[in-house]
mmCIF file of C-alpha atoms and ligand atoms in Angstrom:
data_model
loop_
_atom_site.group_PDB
_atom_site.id
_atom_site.type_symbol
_atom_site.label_atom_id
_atom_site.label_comp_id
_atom_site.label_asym_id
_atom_site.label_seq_id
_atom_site.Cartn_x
_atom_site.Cartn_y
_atom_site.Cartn_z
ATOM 1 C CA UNK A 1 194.197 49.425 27.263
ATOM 2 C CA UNK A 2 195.096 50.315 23.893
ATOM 3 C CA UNK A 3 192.034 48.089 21.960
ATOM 4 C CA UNK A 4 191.811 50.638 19.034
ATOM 5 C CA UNK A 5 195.543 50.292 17.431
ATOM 6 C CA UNK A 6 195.244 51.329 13.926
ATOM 7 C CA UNK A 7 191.838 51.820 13.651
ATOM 8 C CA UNK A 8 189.772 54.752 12.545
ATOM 9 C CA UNK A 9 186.429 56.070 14.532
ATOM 10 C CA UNK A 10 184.145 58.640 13.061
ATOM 11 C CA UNK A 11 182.343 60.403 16.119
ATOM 12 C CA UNK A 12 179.947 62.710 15.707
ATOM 13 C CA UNK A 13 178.783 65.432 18.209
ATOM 14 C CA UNK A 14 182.412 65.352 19.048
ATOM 15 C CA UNK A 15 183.231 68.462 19.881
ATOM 16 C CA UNK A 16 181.520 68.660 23.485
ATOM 17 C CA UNK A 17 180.067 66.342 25.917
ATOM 18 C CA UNK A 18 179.832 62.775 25.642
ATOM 19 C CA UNK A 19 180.818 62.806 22.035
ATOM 20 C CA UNK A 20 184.326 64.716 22.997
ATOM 21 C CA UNK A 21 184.489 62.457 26.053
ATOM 22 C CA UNK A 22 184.160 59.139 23.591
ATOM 23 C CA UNK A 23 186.358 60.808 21.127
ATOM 24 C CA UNK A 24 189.113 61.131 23.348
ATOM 25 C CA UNK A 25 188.726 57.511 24.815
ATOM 26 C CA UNK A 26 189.039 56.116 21.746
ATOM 27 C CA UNK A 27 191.990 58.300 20.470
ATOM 28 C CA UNK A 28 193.815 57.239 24.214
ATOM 29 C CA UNK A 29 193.266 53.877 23.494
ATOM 30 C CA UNK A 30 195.220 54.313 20.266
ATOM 31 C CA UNK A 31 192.097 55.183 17.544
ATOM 32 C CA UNK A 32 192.441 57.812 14.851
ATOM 33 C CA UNK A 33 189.577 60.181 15.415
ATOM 34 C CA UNK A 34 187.408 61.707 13.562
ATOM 35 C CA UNK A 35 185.840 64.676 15.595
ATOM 36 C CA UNK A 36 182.739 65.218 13.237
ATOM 37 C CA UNK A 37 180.601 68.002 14.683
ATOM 38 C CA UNK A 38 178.707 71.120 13.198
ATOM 39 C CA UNK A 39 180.358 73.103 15.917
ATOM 40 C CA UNK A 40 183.443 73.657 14.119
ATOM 41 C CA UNK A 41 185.918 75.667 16.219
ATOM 42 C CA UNK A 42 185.232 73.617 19.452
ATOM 43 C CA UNK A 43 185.509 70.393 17.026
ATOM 44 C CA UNK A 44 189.382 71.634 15.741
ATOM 45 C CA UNK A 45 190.027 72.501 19.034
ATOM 46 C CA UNK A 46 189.483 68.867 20.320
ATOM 47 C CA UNK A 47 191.236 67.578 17.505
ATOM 48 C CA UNK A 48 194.159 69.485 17.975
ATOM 49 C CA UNK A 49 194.149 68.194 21.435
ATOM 50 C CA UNK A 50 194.378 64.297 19.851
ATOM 51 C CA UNK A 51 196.094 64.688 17.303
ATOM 52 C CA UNK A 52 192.938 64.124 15.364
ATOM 53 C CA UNK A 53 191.219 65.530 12.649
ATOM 54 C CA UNK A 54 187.798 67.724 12.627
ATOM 55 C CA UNK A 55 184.889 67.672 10.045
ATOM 56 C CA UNK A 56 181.964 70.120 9.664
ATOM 57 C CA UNK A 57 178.796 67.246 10.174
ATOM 58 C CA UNK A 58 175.525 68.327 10.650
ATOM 59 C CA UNK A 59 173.295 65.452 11.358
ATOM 60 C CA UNK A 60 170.423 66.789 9.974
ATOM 61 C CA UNK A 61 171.862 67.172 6.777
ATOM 62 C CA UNK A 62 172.326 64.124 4.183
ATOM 63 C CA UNK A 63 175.022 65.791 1.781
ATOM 64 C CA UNK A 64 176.534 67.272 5.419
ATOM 65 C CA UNK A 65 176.701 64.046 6.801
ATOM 66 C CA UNK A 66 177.855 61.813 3.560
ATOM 67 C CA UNK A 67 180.729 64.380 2.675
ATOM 68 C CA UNK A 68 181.986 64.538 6.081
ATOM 69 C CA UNK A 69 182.076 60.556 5.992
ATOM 70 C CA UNK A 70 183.766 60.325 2.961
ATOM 71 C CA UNK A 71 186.221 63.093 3.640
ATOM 72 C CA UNK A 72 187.455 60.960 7.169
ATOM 73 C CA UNK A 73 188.124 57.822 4.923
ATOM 74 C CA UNK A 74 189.834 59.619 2.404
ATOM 75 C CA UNK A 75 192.340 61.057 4.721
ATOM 76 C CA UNK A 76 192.622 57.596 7.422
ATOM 77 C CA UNK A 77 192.208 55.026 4.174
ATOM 78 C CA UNK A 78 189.367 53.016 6.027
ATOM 79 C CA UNK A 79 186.477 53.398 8.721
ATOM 80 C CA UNK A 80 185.992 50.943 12.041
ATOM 81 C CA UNK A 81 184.140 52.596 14.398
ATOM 82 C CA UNK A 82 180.844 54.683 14.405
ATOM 83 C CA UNK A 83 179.764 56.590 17.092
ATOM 84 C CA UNK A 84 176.922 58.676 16.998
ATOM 85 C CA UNK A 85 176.629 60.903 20.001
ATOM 86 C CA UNK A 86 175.581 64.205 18.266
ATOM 87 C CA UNK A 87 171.785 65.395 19.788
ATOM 88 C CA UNK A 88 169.760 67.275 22.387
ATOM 89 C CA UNK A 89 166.357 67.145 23.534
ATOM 90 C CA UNK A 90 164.669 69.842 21.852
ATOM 91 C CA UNK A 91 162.430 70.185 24.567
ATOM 92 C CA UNK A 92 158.619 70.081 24.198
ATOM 93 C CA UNK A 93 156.176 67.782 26.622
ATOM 94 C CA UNK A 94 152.281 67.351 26.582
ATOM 95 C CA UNK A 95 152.508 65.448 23.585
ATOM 96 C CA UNK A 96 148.779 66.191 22.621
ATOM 97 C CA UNK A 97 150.320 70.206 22.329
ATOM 98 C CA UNK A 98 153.289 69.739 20.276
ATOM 99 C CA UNK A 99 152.899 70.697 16.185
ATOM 100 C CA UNK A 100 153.814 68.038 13.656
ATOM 101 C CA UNK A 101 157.060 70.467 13.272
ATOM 102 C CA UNK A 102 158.185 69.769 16.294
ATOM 103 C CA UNK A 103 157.516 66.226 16.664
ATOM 104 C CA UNK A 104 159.685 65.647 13.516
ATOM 105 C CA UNK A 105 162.007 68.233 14.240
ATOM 106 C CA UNK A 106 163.218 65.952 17.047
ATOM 107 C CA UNK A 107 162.594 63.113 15.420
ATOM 108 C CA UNK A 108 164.845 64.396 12.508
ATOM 109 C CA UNK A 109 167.494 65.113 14.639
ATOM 110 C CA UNK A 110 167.559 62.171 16.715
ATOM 111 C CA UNK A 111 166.926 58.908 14.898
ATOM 112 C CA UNK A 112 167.579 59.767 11.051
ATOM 113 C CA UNK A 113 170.269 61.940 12.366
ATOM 114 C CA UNK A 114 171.740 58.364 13.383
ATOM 115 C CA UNK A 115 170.449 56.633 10.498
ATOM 116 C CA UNK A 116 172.305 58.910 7.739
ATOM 117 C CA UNK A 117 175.482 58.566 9.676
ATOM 118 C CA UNK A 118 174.757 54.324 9.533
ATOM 119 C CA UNK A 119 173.965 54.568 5.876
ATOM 120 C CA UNK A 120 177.660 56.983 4.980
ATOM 121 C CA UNK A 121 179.809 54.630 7.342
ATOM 122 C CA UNK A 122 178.151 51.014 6.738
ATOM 123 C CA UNK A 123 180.109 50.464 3.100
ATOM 124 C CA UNK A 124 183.463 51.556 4.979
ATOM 125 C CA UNK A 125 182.069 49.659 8.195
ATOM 126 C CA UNK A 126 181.327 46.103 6.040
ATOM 127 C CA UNK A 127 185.076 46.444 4.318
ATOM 128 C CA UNK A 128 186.528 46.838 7.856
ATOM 129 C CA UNK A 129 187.764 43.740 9.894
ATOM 130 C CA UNK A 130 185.441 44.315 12.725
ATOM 131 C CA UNK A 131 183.120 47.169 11.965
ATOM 132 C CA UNK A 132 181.053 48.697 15.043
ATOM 133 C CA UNK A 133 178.458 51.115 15.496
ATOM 134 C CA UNK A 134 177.268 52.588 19.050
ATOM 135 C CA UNK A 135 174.788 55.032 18.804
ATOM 136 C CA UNK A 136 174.185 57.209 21.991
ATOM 137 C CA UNK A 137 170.425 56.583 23.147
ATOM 138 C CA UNK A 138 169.178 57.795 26.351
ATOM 139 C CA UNK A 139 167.474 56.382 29.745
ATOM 140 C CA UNK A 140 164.084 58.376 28.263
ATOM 141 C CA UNK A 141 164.238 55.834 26.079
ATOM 142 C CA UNK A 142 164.126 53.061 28.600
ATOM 143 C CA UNK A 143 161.647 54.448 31.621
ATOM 144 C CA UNK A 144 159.520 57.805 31.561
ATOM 145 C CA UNK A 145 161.945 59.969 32.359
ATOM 146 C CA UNK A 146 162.402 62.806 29.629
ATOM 147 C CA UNK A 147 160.368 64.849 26.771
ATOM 148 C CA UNK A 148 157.759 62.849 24.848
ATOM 149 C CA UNK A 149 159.498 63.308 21.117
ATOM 150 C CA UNK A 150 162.933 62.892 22.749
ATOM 151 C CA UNK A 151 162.242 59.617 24.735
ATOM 152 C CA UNK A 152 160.413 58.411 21.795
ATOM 153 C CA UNK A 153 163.080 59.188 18.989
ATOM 154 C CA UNK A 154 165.535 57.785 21.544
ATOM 155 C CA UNK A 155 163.536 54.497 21.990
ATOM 156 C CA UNK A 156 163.513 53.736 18.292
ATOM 157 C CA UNK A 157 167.103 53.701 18.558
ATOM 158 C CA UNK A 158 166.981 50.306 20.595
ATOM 159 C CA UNK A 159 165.101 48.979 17.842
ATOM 160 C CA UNK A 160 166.819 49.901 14.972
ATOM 161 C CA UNK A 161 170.177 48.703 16.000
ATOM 162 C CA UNK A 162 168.671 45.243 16.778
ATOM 163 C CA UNK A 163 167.379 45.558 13.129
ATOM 164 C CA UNK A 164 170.928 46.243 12.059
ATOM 165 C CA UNK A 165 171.889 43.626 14.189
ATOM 166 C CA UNK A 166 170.473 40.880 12.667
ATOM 167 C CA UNK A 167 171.018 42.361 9.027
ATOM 168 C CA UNK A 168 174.808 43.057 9.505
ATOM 169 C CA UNK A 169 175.854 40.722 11.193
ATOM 170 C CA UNK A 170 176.554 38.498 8.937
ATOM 171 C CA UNK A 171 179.102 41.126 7.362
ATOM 172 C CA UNK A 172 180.821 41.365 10.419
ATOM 173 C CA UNK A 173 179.122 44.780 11.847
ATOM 174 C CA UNK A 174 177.984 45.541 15.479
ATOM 175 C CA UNK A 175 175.500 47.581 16.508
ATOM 176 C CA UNK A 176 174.338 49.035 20.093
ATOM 177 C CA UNK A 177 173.329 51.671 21.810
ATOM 178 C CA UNK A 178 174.418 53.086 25.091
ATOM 179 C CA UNK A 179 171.960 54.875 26.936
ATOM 180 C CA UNK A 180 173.122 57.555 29.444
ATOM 181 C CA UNK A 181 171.364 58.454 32.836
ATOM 182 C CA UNK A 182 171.805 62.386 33.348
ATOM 183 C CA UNK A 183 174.841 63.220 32.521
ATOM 184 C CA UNK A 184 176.563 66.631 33.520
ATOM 185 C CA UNK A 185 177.916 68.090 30.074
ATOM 186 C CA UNK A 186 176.280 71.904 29.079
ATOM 187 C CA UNK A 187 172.738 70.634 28.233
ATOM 188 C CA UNK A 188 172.633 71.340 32.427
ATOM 189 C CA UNK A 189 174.951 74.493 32.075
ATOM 190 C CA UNK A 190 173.000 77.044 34.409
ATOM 191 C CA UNK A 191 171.003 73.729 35.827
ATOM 192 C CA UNK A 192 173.703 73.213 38.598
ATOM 193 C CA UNK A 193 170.800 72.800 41.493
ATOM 194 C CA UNK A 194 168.605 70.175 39.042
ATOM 195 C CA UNK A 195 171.751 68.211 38.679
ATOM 196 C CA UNK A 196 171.961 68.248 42.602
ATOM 197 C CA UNK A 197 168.484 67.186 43.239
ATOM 198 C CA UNK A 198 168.658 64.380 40.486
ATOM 199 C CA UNK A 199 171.289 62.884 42.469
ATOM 200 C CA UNK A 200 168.572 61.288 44.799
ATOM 201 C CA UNK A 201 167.089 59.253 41.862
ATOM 202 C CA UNK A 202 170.283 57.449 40.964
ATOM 203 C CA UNK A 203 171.081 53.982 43.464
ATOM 204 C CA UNK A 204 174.757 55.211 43.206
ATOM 205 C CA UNK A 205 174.370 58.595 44.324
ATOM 206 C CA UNK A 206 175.442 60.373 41.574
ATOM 207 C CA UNK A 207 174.425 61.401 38.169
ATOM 208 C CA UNK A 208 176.674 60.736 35.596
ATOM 209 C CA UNK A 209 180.388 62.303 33.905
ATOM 210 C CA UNK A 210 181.133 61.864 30.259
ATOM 211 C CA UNK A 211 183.863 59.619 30.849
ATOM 212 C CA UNK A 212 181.276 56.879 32.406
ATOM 213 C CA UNK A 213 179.286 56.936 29.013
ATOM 214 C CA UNK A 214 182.923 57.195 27.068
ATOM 215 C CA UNK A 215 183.921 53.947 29.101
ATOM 216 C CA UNK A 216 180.899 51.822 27.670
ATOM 217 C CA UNK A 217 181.246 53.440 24.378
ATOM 218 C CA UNK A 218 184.497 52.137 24.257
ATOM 219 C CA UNK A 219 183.685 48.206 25.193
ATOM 220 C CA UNK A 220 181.073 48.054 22.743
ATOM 221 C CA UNK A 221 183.179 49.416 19.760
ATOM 222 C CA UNK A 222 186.206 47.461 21.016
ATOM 223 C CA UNK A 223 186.574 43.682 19.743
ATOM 224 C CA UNK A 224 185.858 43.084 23.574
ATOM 225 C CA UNK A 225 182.301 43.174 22.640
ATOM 226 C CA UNK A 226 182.616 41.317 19.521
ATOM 227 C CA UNK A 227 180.038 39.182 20.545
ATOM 228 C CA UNK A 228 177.843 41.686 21.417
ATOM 229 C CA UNK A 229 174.716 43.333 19.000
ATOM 230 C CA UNK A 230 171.729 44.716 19.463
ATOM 231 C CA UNK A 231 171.887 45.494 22.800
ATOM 232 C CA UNK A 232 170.986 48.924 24.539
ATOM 233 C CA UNK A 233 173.317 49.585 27.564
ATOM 234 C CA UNK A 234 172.255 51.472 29.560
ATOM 235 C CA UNK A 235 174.621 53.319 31.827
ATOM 236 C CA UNK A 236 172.578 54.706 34.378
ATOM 237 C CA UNK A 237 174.010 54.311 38.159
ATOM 238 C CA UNK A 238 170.856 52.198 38.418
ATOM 239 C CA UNK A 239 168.596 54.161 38.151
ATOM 240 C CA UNK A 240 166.225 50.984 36.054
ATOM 241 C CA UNK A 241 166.663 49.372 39.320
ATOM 242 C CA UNK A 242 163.549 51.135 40.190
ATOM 243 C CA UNK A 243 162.904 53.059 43.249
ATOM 244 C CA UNK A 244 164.039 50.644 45.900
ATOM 245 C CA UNK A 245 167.304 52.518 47.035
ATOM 246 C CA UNK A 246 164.833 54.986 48.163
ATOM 247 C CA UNK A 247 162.974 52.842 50.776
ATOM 248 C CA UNK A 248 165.446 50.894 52.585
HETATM 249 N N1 NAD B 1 173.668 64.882 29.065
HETATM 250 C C1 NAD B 1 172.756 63.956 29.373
HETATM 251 O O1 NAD B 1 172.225 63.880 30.501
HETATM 252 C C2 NAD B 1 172.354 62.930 28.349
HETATM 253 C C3 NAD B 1 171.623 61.833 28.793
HETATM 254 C C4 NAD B 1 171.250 60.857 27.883
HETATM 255 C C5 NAD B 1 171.607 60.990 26.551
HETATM 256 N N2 NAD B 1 172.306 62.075 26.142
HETATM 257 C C6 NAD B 1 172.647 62.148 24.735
HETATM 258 O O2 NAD B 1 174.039 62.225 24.602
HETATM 259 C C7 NAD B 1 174.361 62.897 23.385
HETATM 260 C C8 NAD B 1 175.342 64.028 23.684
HETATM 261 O O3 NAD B 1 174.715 64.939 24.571
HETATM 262 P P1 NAD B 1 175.564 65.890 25.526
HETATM 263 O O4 NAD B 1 174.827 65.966 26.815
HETATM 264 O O5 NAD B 1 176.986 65.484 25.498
HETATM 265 O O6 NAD B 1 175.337 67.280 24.795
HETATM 266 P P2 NAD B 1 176.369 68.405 24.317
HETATM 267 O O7 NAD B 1 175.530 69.562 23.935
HETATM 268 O O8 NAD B 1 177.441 68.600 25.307
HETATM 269 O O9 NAD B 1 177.002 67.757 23.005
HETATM 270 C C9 NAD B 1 176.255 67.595 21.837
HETATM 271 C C10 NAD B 1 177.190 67.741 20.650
HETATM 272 O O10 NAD B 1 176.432 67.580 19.456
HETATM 273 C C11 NAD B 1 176.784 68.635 18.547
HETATM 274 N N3 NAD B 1 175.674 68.857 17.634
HETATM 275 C C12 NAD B 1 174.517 69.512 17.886
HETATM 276 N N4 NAD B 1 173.748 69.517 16.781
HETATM 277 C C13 NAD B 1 174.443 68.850 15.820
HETATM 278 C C14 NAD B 1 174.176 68.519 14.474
HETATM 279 N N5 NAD B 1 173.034 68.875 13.877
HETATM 280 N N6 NAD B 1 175.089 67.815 13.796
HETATM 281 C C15 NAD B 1 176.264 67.459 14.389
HETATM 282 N N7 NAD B 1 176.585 67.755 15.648
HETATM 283 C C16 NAD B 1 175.670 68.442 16.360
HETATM 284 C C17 NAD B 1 177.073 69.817 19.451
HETATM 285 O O11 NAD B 1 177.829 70.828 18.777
HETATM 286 C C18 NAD B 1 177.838 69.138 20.579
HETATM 287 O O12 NAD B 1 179.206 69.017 20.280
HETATM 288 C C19 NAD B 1 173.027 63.358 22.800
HETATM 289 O O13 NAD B 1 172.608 62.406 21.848
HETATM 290 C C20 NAD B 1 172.107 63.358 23.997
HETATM 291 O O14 NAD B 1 170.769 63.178 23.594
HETATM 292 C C21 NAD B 1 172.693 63.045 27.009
#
């Protein structure tokens, strides 16, 4: 499939992980990439790879993220595709425990990390023919499965794009999320035996590889989905089945 001809996708967190894995789906199926990432050397490196181009972006960071926006549509001439894949769980549980700091450290990271990279991209998105957003959510936002800040700075992500949604729309921009059951990228590196024993959770037997996130990032930025927004995918081996795979 070659859905992205001649368009241009900003992705950030693109230099590892799900973000590279997205990046490089989109630049296979003919995108022009922007690998945004505050991890510079691995982000060159992948762009080298596409034939893309890197740009510092650090989510936390307004006049990081705006610059590195406007930098990828002054050298591509136009912006179609969004994807938002840069985060990690910061960690932190026992909600009752955690300082403000931390609670909006995550938050900070997580959802306005998305929402600056929505408010840089939406005046290229609007111009574009068929602008999309996906922003990269998690399962912890769907069940209790995850840290408390994490799963609930993921969660507003569900919410916001069906906000967006209804807003945009009617200028012609998409917005989802995908959320990911575990996925094996380095937030496990050196958790090789957790990623084993999660296997048992997931109805498919598995946990999950970038490239299954990558896939659905991929439909719901392509004009496949174009009748899609709002939605939270979640892409999960079925594990929101519930436990049933476990008891027959
Ligand atoms: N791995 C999983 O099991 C899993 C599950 C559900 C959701 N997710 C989500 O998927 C996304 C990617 O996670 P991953 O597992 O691929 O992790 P990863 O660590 O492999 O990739 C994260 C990327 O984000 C970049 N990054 C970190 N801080 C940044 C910042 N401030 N600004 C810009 N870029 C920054 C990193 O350099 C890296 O390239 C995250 O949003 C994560 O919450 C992961």
């Amino acid at each position: 499939m070659r859905r992205f001809v001649g368009q241009v996708a900003f992705v950030s967190g693109a230099a590892h992980g799900i973000g590279r894995a997205a990046a490089e789906r989109l630049a296979a199926e003919g995108a022009m990439v922007a690998v945004a990432d505050i991890d510079t050397e691995a982000a060159a490196d992948v762009a080298r790879g596409l034939g893309a181009a890197a740009f510092r972006c650090d989510v936390t960071d307004r006049a990081s993220v705006d610059s590195a926006v406007a930098e990828a549509v002054d050298r591509f001439g136009r912006l179609d595709v969004l994807v938002n894949a840069a985060g990690n769980n910061l960690g932190g549980n026992a909600g009752a425990e955690l300082s403000d700091e931390q609670w909006g450290r995550q938050y900070d990271f997580t959802f306005t990390g998305a929402v600056r990279c929505i408010r840089a991209a939406l005046p290229h998105l609007v111009a574009a023919p068929d602008g999309a957003v996906v922003l990269i959510g998690s399962i912890s936002g769907m069940v209790a499965l995850g840290t408390d800040p994490y799963a609930a700075a993921k969660a507003g992500l569900s919410n916001l794009v069906r906000n967006l949604g209804a807003t945009h729309g009617p200028q012609g921009v998409r917005f989802n999320v995908v959320a990911p059951g575990t996925v094996a990228t380095r937030a496990f590196a050196g958790k090789e035996q957790l990623l084993e024993d999660l296997k048992a959770i997931y109805p498919l037997g598995r946990v999950g590889r970038p490239e299954d996130v990558a896939a659905a990032v991929a439909f719901l930025a392509s004009s496949d989905a174009s009748w899609i927004t709002g939605v939270t995918l979640p892409v999960e081996g079925g594990l929101t089945t519930g436990p049933g795979h476990l008891l027959r």
